[in-house]
Amino acid sequence: MTFKDLRLKRKLVKTLAEKGYESPTPIQQRSIPAVIKKRDVIGSAQTGTGKTAAFALPTIHRLSRAKKRVRCLALTPTRELAVQVFEQFSAYSAATSLTCTIIYGGVGYKQQLEDLEKIPDIVVATPGRLLDHIDRGNLTLENVEILILDEVDRMLDLGFIDDVKNIERMCSYNKRQTLLFSATIPESVRKLAEWALKDPEEIIIGERKSPAQTVDHSIWPVDPLQKFNLMVALIEKHQIESMIIFCRTRHGSDRIARWLQEHKYPVSVMHSDLKQSDRLRALRDFKEGVNTILVATDIASRGLDIKGVTHVINYDVPQHAEDYVHRIGRTGRAQTQGMAFTLASPEENAEIARIEKYIDGEIQRRKLDDFSYRYDPIPQSKPVRKKRNRGFQR
Ligand code: AMP
């Protein structure tokens, strides 16, 4: 199947060919026709499956020409995801007259105000700052024809449910189309979907709970005191071009980053205690390869599309089983092979058990051959006693 077969406008097909996209991914194959037919959509697909283009392309197709009204609102849970969605909307709409603006918190109002004064066709926003602008009368949502709610599970985790509901109510255009995307669709997301969507087409691609098949993921049992040394040994052993290390806490990420810097590794750090400008710089340095290692909390585990991440290390086992799938999904994206190592101390066995239950499979335990463990991390099972020879001959 090609993008042309999906009946996208010629300009869009040309832009995609220039970007080197050869064929639509499975979620795009199903979502693009549904959106073009003006259906509401509830979509779930694993990270890195082309989810953003699955809603951005048919939206651009439908809006087609600039009309000096805000006609599409894409709501995302985090600023980083907003940047990513905005970048894709801007790239795909480059050959059209549509204009696109991004609105998020943690930065000044001036630029955003100037952008809103020009009345963009497409607004990509995080909920809090968007509501601020609406309160100040800087934009209205009454002409929004297409409302996109992205990474809704994360949006609800972050406590945005009331904001999302408020914003949804403000999008009062009577023929509004709503597209809801979420990596997973738990009951809370389904409830919101029932509330905001009309007779949606449900598109579920692949196993919702399983890690991508392109990720080789394993558990490395280790004494907590040896975690850092084992991690350094793993980094040394593998040719790591681009790696994300996930830590549970902000404090933990700072500490690991500092230790790695002391070992002369080029490191960026990203967590929610940092200023927005520092977060964006950390991400940019990592994306551009200035720093090959990004140490982060779960703020980076969902949705962020960073090309060419070859390895993920979970320095701490994630507390929520879903986060395991999100974290290791940062590598092995778009058909490339990735590796994910989870360092697990005995105290984290309960979390590991929860993850294995969630993904419905056992994760392979591995140990590093020439590393001097304080104790055997994977003790051999007891030797099988030979059956007594009772004198029978074979
Ligand atoms: P997403 O799942 O939206 O985070 O997208 C993952 C990555 O795949 C992004 O870098 C997209 O630019 C890229 N991508 C999306 N659709 C296609 C396609 N049909 N062919 C090749 N790459 C794609």
Tab-separated table of C-alpha atoms and ligand atoms in Angstrom:
chain	number	residue	atom	x	y	z
A	1	MET	CA	0.000	0.000	0.000
A	2	THR	CA	1.162	3.550	-0.741
A	3	PHE	CA	0.155	6.978	0.589
A	4	LYS	CA	-1.442	7.636	-2.786
A	5	ASP	CA	-3.720	4.604	-2.300
A	6	LEU	CA	-4.954	6.286	0.888
A	7	ARG	CA	-6.152	9.194	-1.279
A	8	LEU	CA	-4.124	11.822	0.523
A	9	LYS	CA	-3.789	15.066	-1.415
A	10	ARG	CA	-1.023	15.110	-3.972
A	11	LYS	CA	0.960	17.810	-2.160
A	12	LEU	CA	1.066	15.663	0.959
A	13	VAL	CA	2.103	12.556	-0.945
A	14	LYS	CA	4.938	14.562	-2.481
A	15	THR	CA	6.098	15.886	0.912
A	16	LEU	CA	6.131	12.335	2.284
A	17	ALA	CA	8.127	11.053	-0.680
A	18	GLU	CA	10.634	13.853	-0.103
A	19	LYS	CA	10.916	12.803	3.527
A	20	GLY	CA	11.659	9.268	2.352
A	21	TYR	CA	8.497	7.657	3.738
A	22	GLU	CA	7.846	4.762	1.381
A	23	SER	CA	4.635	3.309	2.709
A	24	PRO	CA	2.134	3.970	5.489
A	25	THR	CA	2.604	2.096	8.755
A	26	PRO	CA	-0.265	-0.153	9.990
A	27	ILE	CA	-1.779	2.545	12.227
A	28	GLN	CA	-1.591	5.040	9.361
A	29	GLN	CA	-3.239	2.581	6.967
A	30	ARG	CA	-6.253	2.387	9.252
A	31	SER	CA	-6.389	5.836	10.764
A	32	ILE	CA	-5.921	7.976	7.626
A	33	PRO	CA	-9.036	6.702	5.784
A	34	ALA	CA	-11.148	6.895	8.966
A	35	VAL	CA	-10.162	10.522	9.643
A	36	ILE	CA	-10.683	11.496	6.010
A	37	LYS	CA	-14.196	10.034	6.304
A	38	LYS	CA	-14.702	12.400	9.284
A	39	ARG	CA	-15.015	9.560	11.778
A	40	ASP	CA	-14.014	9.964	15.409
A	41	VAL	CA	-11.090	7.669	16.182
A	42	ILE	CA	-9.765	6.007	19.296
A	43	GLY	CA	-6.313	4.706	18.462
A	44	SER	CA	-3.783	2.668	20.308
A	45	ALA	CA	-0.424	1.628	18.948
A	46	GLN	CA	3.000	0.953	20.319
A	47	THR	CA	5.466	3.817	20.446
A	48	GLY	CA	7.418	4.470	17.280
A	49	THR	CA	4.706	3.150	15.018
A	50	GLY	CA	4.018	6.435	13.205
A	51	LYS	CA	1.158	7.469	15.488
A	52	THR	CA	1.723	11.206	15.078
A	53	ALA	CA	1.559	11.086	11.297
A	54	ALA	CA	-1.507	8.852	11.612
A	55	PHE	CA	-3.450	11.847	12.940
A	56	ALA	CA	-1.460	14.756	11.483
A	57	LEU	CA	-1.609	13.710	7.820
A	58	PRO	CA	-5.378	13.264	7.458
A	59	THR	CA	-5.945	16.406	9.554
A	60	ILE	CA	-3.846	18.462	7.137
A	61	HIS	CA	-5.621	16.765	4.239
A	62	ARG	CA	-9.001	17.736	5.677
A	63	LEU	CA	-8.148	21.326	6.578
A	64	SER	CA	-6.364	21.806	3.298
A	65	ARG	CA	-6.219	25.644	3.125
A	66	ALA	CA	-5.655	28.453	5.658
A	67	LYS	CA	-8.860	30.110	6.894
A	68	LYS	CA	-7.733	32.451	9.691
A	69	ARG	CA	-9.486	30.406	12.371
A	70	VAL	CA	-8.154	27.892	14.872
A	71	ARG	CA	-9.547	24.759	13.225
A	72	CYS	CA	-7.423	22.076	14.804
A	73	LEU	CA	-6.251	21.704	18.393
A	74	ALA	CA	-3.787	18.956	19.305
A	75	LEU	CA	-3.454	18.547	23.059
A	76	THR	CA	-0.416	16.753	24.525
A	77	PRO	CA	0.562	15.996	28.139
A	78	THR	CA	4.141	17.318	28.089
A	79	ARG	CA	6.035	20.171	26.518
A	80	GLU	CA	8.509	17.845	24.864
A	81	LEU	CA	5.749	15.881	23.200
A	82	ALA	CA	4.116	19.135	22.113
A	83	VAL	CA	7.368	20.127	20.390
A	84	GLN	CA	7.496	16.796	18.601
A	85	VAL	CA	3.893	16.918	17.423
A	86	PHE	CA	4.337	20.536	16.338
A	87	GLU	CA	7.474	19.654	14.366
A	88	GLN	CA	5.653	16.879	12.517
A	89	PHE	CA	2.621	19.082	11.771
A	90	SER	CA	4.937	21.819	10.487
A	91	ALA	CA	6.932	19.424	8.303
A	92	TYR	CA	3.910	17.712	6.750
A	93	SER	CA	2.045	20.975	6.125
A	94	ALA	CA	5.060	22.790	4.674
A	95	ALA	CA	3.706	22.661	1.127
A	96	THR	CA	0.247	23.948	2.139
A	97	SER	CA	-0.895	27.410	3.248
A	98	LEU	CA	-1.812	26.118	6.716
A	99	THR	CA	-0.112	27.695	9.713
A	100	CYS	CA	0.747	25.986	12.944
A	101	THR	CA	1.617	27.279	16.431
A	102	ILE	CA	2.846	25.722	19.639
A	103	ILE	CA	1.686	26.747	23.123
A	104	TYR	CA	3.273	25.395	26.305
A	105	GLY	CA	4.168	26.541	29.792
A	106	GLY	CA	7.499	27.335	31.421
A	107	VAL	CA	8.413	29.998	28.838
A	108	GLY	CA	7.360	33.628	28.296
A	109	TYR	CA	4.016	34.677	26.821
A	110	LYS	CA	5.275	37.252	24.305
A	111	GLN	CA	6.169	34.984	21.383
A	112	GLN	CA	3.059	32.859	21.887
A	113	LEU	CA	0.872	35.937	21.969
A	114	GLU	CA	2.374	37.202	18.716
A	115	ASP	CA	1.829	33.777	17.128
A	116	LEU	CA	-1.785	33.621	18.321
A	117	GLU	CA	-2.502	37.109	17.002
A	118	LYS	CA	-1.827	35.742	13.513
A	119	ILE	CA	-4.618	33.176	14.128
A	120	PRO	CA	-3.038	29.864	13.184
A	121	ASP	CA	-5.046	27.014	11.667
A	122	ILE	CA	-3.441	24.399	13.905
A	123	VAL	CA	-2.539	24.813	17.583
A	124	VAL	CA	-0.462	22.208	19.407
A	125	ALA	CA	-0.639	22.792	23.152
A	126	THR	CA	-0.268	21.516	26.678
A	127	PRO	CA	-3.425	22.028	28.776
A	128	GLY	CA	-2.332	24.531	31.474
A	129	ARG	CA	-0.861	27.257	29.278
A	130	LEU	CA	-3.626	26.833	26.714
A	131	LEU	CA	-6.236	27.553	29.396
A	132	ASP	CA	-4.226	30.623	30.502
A	133	HIS	CA	-4.350	32.010	26.972
A	134	ILE	CA	-8.061	31.264	26.684
A	135	ASP	CA	-8.712	33.045	30.026
A	136	ARG	CA	-6.836	36.075	28.719
A	137	GLY	CA	-8.957	36.051	25.585
A	138	ASN	CA	-5.988	35.290	23.310
A	139	LEU	CA	-7.761	32.555	21.411
A	140	THR	CA	-11.084	30.805	21.148
A	141	LEU	CA	-11.743	27.139	20.490
A	142	GLU	CA	-15.264	27.479	19.127
A	143	ASN	CA	-14.142	26.899	15.526
A	144	VAL	CA	-12.090	23.777	16.267
A	145	GLU	CA	-13.199	21.209	13.710
A	146	ILE	CA	-10.660	18.567	14.707
A	147	LEU	CA	-9.700	17.989	18.343
A	148	ILE	CA	-6.766	15.661	18.871
A	149	LEU	CA	-6.027	14.244	22.317
A	150	ASP	CA	-2.600	12.619	22.270
A	151	GLU	CA	-1.050	10.291	24.876
A	152	VAL	CA	-4.255	10.466	26.873
A	153	ASP	CA	-3.179	7.818	29.392
A	154	ARG	CA	-0.270	10.062	30.353
A	155	MET	CA	-2.540	13.100	30.413
A	156	LEU	CA	-4.737	11.393	33.009
A	157	ASP	CA	-1.726	10.149	35.027
A	158	LEU	CA	-0.534	13.737	35.284
A	159	GLY	CA	-3.886	14.841	36.686
A	160	PHE	CA	-5.086	16.769	33.613
A	161	ILE	CA	-8.521	15.161	33.487
A	162	ASP	CA	-10.461	18.302	34.502
A	163	ASP	CA	-8.440	20.516	32.165
A	164	VAL	CA	-9.012	18.105	29.290
A	165	LYS	CA	-12.738	18.029	29.990
A	166	ASN	CA	-12.891	21.836	30.167
A	167	ILE	CA	-11.028	22.209	26.916
A	168	GLU	CA	-13.199	19.577	25.249
A	169	ARG	CA	-16.327	21.521	26.275
A	170	MET	CA	-14.912	24.719	24.780
A	171	CYS	CA	-14.487	23.004	21.415
A	172	SER	CA	-18.162	23.514	20.784
A	173	TYR	CA	-18.283	23.353	16.972
A	174	ASN	CA	-21.226	21.072	16.313
A	175	LYS	CA	-19.590	18.891	13.670
A	176	ARG	CA	-16.383	18.515	15.609
A	177	GLN	CA	-14.284	15.441	14.947
A	178	THR	CA	-12.302	14.016	17.858
A	179	LEU	CA	-9.238	11.794	17.623
A	180	LEU	CA	-7.970	10.180	20.795
A	181	PHE	CA	-4.635	8.403	20.896
A	182	SER	CA	-3.141	6.593	23.812
A	183	ALA	CA	-0.353	4.039	24.151
A	184	THR	CA	-2.622	1.973	26.371
A	185	ILE	CA	-6.377	2.166	26.839
A	186	PRO	CA	-7.183	1.520	30.497
A	187	GLU	CA	-10.698	1.994	31.871
A	188	SER	CA	-10.103	5.683	32.714
A	189	VAL	CA	-9.191	6.468	29.088
A	190	ARG	CA	-12.163	4.515	27.798
A	191	LYS	CA	-14.487	6.535	30.054
A	192	LEU	CA	-13.114	9.807	28.718
A	193	ALA	CA	-13.452	8.481	25.176
A	194	GLU	CA	-17.107	7.594	25.769
A	195	TRP	CA	-17.655	11.113	27.023
A	196	ALA	CA	-15.839	13.005	24.277
A	197	LEU	CA	-16.142	10.816	21.168
A	198	LYS	CA	-19.103	9.941	18.980
A	199	ASP	CA	-19.304	6.409	17.631
A	200	PRO	CA	-15.534	6.172	17.260
A	201	GLU	CA	-13.703	3.780	15.019
A	202	GLU	CA	-11.402	1.813	17.278
A	203	ILE	CA	-7.953	1.122	15.912
A	204	ILE	CA	-5.734	-1.101	17.972
A	205	ILE	CA	-2.481	-2.090	16.412
A	206	GLY	CA	-0.410	-4.978	17.709
A	207	GLU	CA	-0.201	-6.171	21.243
A	208	ARG	CA	-0.895	-3.245	23.477
A	209	LYS	CA	1.130	-4.485	26.390
A	210	SER	CA	4.110	-6.052	24.710
A	211	PRO	CA	7.480	-4.468	24.092
A	212	ALA	CA	8.321	-3.950	20.414
A	213	GLN	CA	9.848	-7.007	18.805
A	214	THR	CA	12.802	-4.923	17.715
A	215	VAL	CA	14.009	-4.524	21.311
A	216	ASP	CA	16.255	-7.156	22.880
A	217	HIS	CA	15.504	-6.599	26.567
A	218	SER	CA	16.986	-8.347	29.575
A	219	ILE	CA	17.359	-8.164	33.348
A	220	TRP	CA	20.774	-7.941	34.997
A	221	PRO	CA	20.465	-8.940	38.656
A	222	VAL	CA	23.057	-7.182	40.823
A	223	ASP	CA	23.773	-6.072	44.369
A	224	PRO	CA	22.588	-2.445	44.750
A	225	LEU	CA	26.118	-1.370	45.720
A	226	GLN	CA	27.438	-2.626	42.380
A	227	LYS	CA	24.790	-1.134	40.105
A	228	PHE	CA	26.851	1.802	38.944
A	229	ASN	CA	29.928	-0.324	38.239
A	230	LEU	CA	27.901	-2.889	36.345
A	231	MET	CA	26.330	-0.131	34.285
A	232	VAL	CA	29.736	1.306	33.390
A	233	ALA	CA	30.942	-2.205	32.481
A	234	LEU	CA	27.912	-2.658	30.203
A	235	ILE	CA	28.501	0.729	28.572
A	236	GLU	CA	32.143	-0.210	27.980
A	237	LYS	CA	31.269	-3.611	26.550
A	238	HIS	CA	28.643	-2.493	24.052
A	239	GLN	CA	29.234	-0.051	21.285
A	240	ILE	CA	26.809	2.540	22.499
A	241	GLU	CA	26.078	5.321	20.065
A	242	SER	CA	23.100	6.789	21.801
A	243	MET	CA	21.697	5.709	25.136
A	244	ILE	CA	18.997	6.741	27.603
A	245	ILE	CA	19.449	5.847	31.278
A	246	PHE	CA	16.230	5.931	33.277
A	247	CYS	CA	16.241	6.639	37.003
A	248	ARG	CA	13.292	6.676	39.344
A	249	THR	CA	13.946	10.051	40.970
A	250	ARG	CA	15.149	13.485	39.901
A	251	HIS	CA	17.798	13.380	42.586
A	252	GLY	CA	18.920	9.934	41.386
A	253	SER	CA	19.231	11.151	37.782
A	254	ASP	CA	21.382	14.089	38.861
A	255	ARG	CA	23.636	11.810	40.865
A	256	ILE	CA	24.095	9.228	38.098
A	257	ALA	CA	24.748	11.981	35.563
A	258	ARG	CA	27.378	13.508	37.846
A	259	TRP	CA	29.135	10.168	38.353
A	260	LEU	CA	29.125	9.495	34.625
A	261	GLN	CA	30.522	12.960	33.944
A	262	GLU	CA	33.293	12.188	36.429
A	263	HIS	CA	34.015	9.112	34.266
A	264	LYS	CA	34.264	11.489	31.258
A	265	TYR	CA	31.045	10.405	29.553
A	266	PRO	CA	29.181	13.105	27.576
A	267	VAL	CA	25.877	13.326	29.446
A	268	SER	CA	22.623	15.311	29.246
A	269	VAL	CA	20.105	15.256	32.117
A	270	MET	CA	16.363	15.698	31.880
A	271	HIS	CA	13.806	15.818	34.687
A	272	SER	CA	10.951	17.998	35.789
A	273	ASP	CA	12.954	20.056	38.336
A	274	LEU	CA	14.921	21.662	35.527
A	275	LYS	CA	13.953	24.881	33.800
A	276	GLN	CA	12.167	24.395	30.497
A	277	SER	CA	15.098	25.937	28.621
A	278	ASP	CA	17.498	23.438	30.262
A	279	ARG	CA	15.197	20.538	29.417
A	280	LEU	CA	15.013	21.584	25.786
A	281	ARG	CA	18.772	22.084	25.632
A	282	ALA	CA	19.391	18.648	27.174
A	283	LEU	CA	17.117	17.068	24.602
A	284	ARG	CA	18.652	18.994	21.725
A	285	ASP	CA	22.234	18.120	22.747
A	286	PHE	CA	21.232	14.480	22.940
A	287	LYS	CA	19.304	14.457	19.658
A	288	GLU	CA	22.166	16.179	17.863
A	289	GLY	CA	24.697	13.747	19.291
A	290	VAL	CA	26.636	16.380	21.285
A	291	ASN	CA	25.969	14.106	24.252
A	292	THR	CA	25.580	10.390	23.601
A	293	ILE	CA	23.938	9.686	26.963
A	294	LEU	CA	20.686	11.091	28.316
A	295	VAL	CA	19.932	10.447	31.988
A	296	ALA	CA	16.245	11.005	32.681
A	297	THR	CA	13.250	10.273	34.829
A	298	ASP	CA	10.039	8.902	33.328
A	299	ILE	CA	9.376	12.324	31.845
A	300	ALA	CA	11.299	10.976	28.838
A	301	SER	CA	9.732	7.528	28.809
A	302	ARG	CA	6.602	8.269	26.834
A	303	GLY	CA	6.080	9.523	23.391
A	304	LEU	CA	9.428	11.190	22.803
A	305	ASP	CA	10.741	10.242	19.414
A	306	ILE	CA	14.497	10.421	19.459
A	307	LYS	CA	16.064	8.840	16.423
A	308	GLY	CA	18.800	6.257	16.640
A	309	VAL	CA	18.692	5.421	20.354
A	310	THR	CA	20.657	2.163	20.385
A	311	HIS	CA	20.419	1.336	24.099
A	312	VAL	CA	18.206	1.934	27.107
A	313	ILE	CA	19.372	1.216	30.648
A	314	ASN	CA	16.899	1.100	33.500
A	315	TYR	CA	19.119	2.025	36.411
A	316	ASP	CA	16.073	1.541	38.611
A	317	VAL	CA	13.293	-0.890	37.831
A	318	PRO	CA	10.231	1.215	36.956
A	319	GLN	CA	7.524	1.229	39.609
A	320	HIS	CA	4.674	1.022	37.129
A	321	ALA	CA	4.730	-1.945	34.782
A	322	GLU	CA	3.457	0.162	31.843
A	323	ASP	CA	6.498	2.416	32.209
A	324	TYR	CA	8.752	-0.558	31.467
A	325	VAL	CA	7.187	-0.894	28.022
A	326	HIS	CA	7.362	2.869	27.464
A	327	ARG	CA	10.962	3.160	28.598
A	328	ILE	CA	12.332	0.327	26.492
A	329	GLY	CA	10.194	1.581	23.598
A	330	ARG	CA	12.594	4.553	23.302
A	331	THR	CA	14.911	2.210	21.407
A	332	GLY	CA	14.195	-0.187	18.558
A	333	ARG	CA	11.996	2.442	16.916
A	334	ALA	CA	11.026	2.488	13.251
A	335	GLN	CA	12.310	-0.986	12.486
A	336	THR	CA	15.811	-0.602	13.946
A	337	GLN	CA	17.159	-3.052	16.494
A	338	GLY	CA	17.694	-1.804	20.046
A	339	MET	CA	18.852	-3.201	23.371
A	340	ALA	CA	17.447	-2.524	26.829
A	341	PHE	CA	19.145	-3.553	30.084
A	342	THR	CA	17.354	-3.426	33.409
A	343	LEU	CA	19.605	-3.461	36.471
A	344	ALA	CA	17.701	-5.140	39.265
A	345	SER	CA	18.657	-5.497	42.895
A	346	PRO	CA	16.947	-8.178	45.006
A	347	GLU	CA	14.729	-5.498	46.600
A	348	GLU	CA	13.219	-4.840	43.191
A	349	ASN	CA	12.040	-8.402	42.563
A	350	ALA	CA	8.412	-7.536	43.292
A	351	GLU	CA	8.437	-4.843	40.579
A	352	ILE	CA	10.044	-7.268	38.133
A	353	ALA	CA	7.318	-9.812	38.879
A	354	ARG	CA	4.650	-7.173	38.185
A	355	ILE	CA	6.264	-6.276	34.859
A	356	GLU	CA	6.451	-9.919	33.790
A	357	LYS	CA	2.798	-10.357	34.686
A	358	TYR	CA	1.893	-7.234	32.723
A	359	ILE	CA	3.753	-8.234	29.566
A	360	ASP	CA	2.729	-11.842	30.127
A	361	GLY	CA	6.199	-13.283	29.677
A	362	GLU	CA	9.453	-13.947	31.424
A	363	ILE	CA	12.318	-11.537	30.809
A	364	GLN	CA	15.683	-13.139	30.303
A	365	ARG	CA	18.185	-12.815	33.190
A	366	ARG	CA	21.756	-12.207	32.136
A	367	LYS	CA	25.109	-11.745	33.823
A	368	LEU	CA	28.280	-10.147	32.599
A	369	ASP	CA	31.057	-12.718	32.289
A	370	ASP	CA	34.123	-10.830	33.389
A	371	PHE	CA	32.506	-8.628	36.037
A	372	SER	CA	33.505	-9.367	39.641
A	373	TYR	CA	30.103	-9.736	41.276
A	374	ARG	CA	29.969	-9.686	45.081
A	375	TYR	CA	27.829	-12.795	44.836
A	376	ASP	CA	26.544	-14.930	41.995
A	377	PRO	CA	23.615	-12.897	40.624
A	378	ILE	CA	21.960	-15.892	38.976
A	379	PRO	CA	22.693	-18.880	41.179
A	380	GLN	CA	22.510	-22.124	39.293
A	381	SER	CA	19.552	-24.261	40.207
A	382	LYS	CA	20.465	-27.142	42.545
A	383	PRO	CA	22.379	-29.927	40.783
A	384	VAL	CA	20.045	-32.668	39.684
A	385	ARG	CA	20.772	-35.805	41.680
A	386	LYS	CA	21.577	-38.748	39.508
A	387	LYS	CA	19.068	-41.539	39.754
A	388	ARG	CA	20.449	-44.466	41.603
A	389	ASN	CA	21.557	-47.254	39.345
A	390	ARG	CA	19.314	-50.113	40.199
A	391	GLY	CA	21.284	-52.485	38.093
A	392	PHE	CA	19.110	-52.396	35.008
A	393	GLN	CA	21.017	-52.527	31.808
A	394	ARG	CA	19.991	-50.389	28.861
B	1	AMP	P1	5.745	8.279	16.150
B	1	AMP	O1	5.187	6.904	16.406
B	1	AMP	O2	4.723	9.240	15.714
B	1	AMP	O3	6.562	8.767	17.317
B	1	AMP	O4	6.745	8.162	14.887
B	1	AMP	C1	7.964	7.489	14.902
B	1	AMP	C2	8.915	7.936	13.792
B	1	AMP	O5	8.578	7.332	12.531
B	1	AMP	C3	8.931	9.431	13.507
B	1	AMP	O6	10.278	9.839	13.446
B	1	AMP	C4	8.279	9.623	12.150
B	1	AMP	O7	8.863	10.705	11.452
B	1	AMP	C5	8.581	8.306	11.481
B	1	AMP	N1	7.531	7.888	10.538
B	1	AMP	C6	6.196	8.066	10.679
B	1	AMP	N2	5.527	7.506	9.646
B	1	AMP	C7	6.458	6.940	8.837
B	1	AMP	C8	6.385	6.199	7.596
B	1	AMP	N3	5.233	5.903	7.018
B	1	AMP	N4	7.538	5.789	7.051
B	1	AMP	C9	8.728	6.062	7.657
B	1	AMP	N5	8.870	6.747	8.811
B	1	AMP	C10	7.747	7.179	9.405
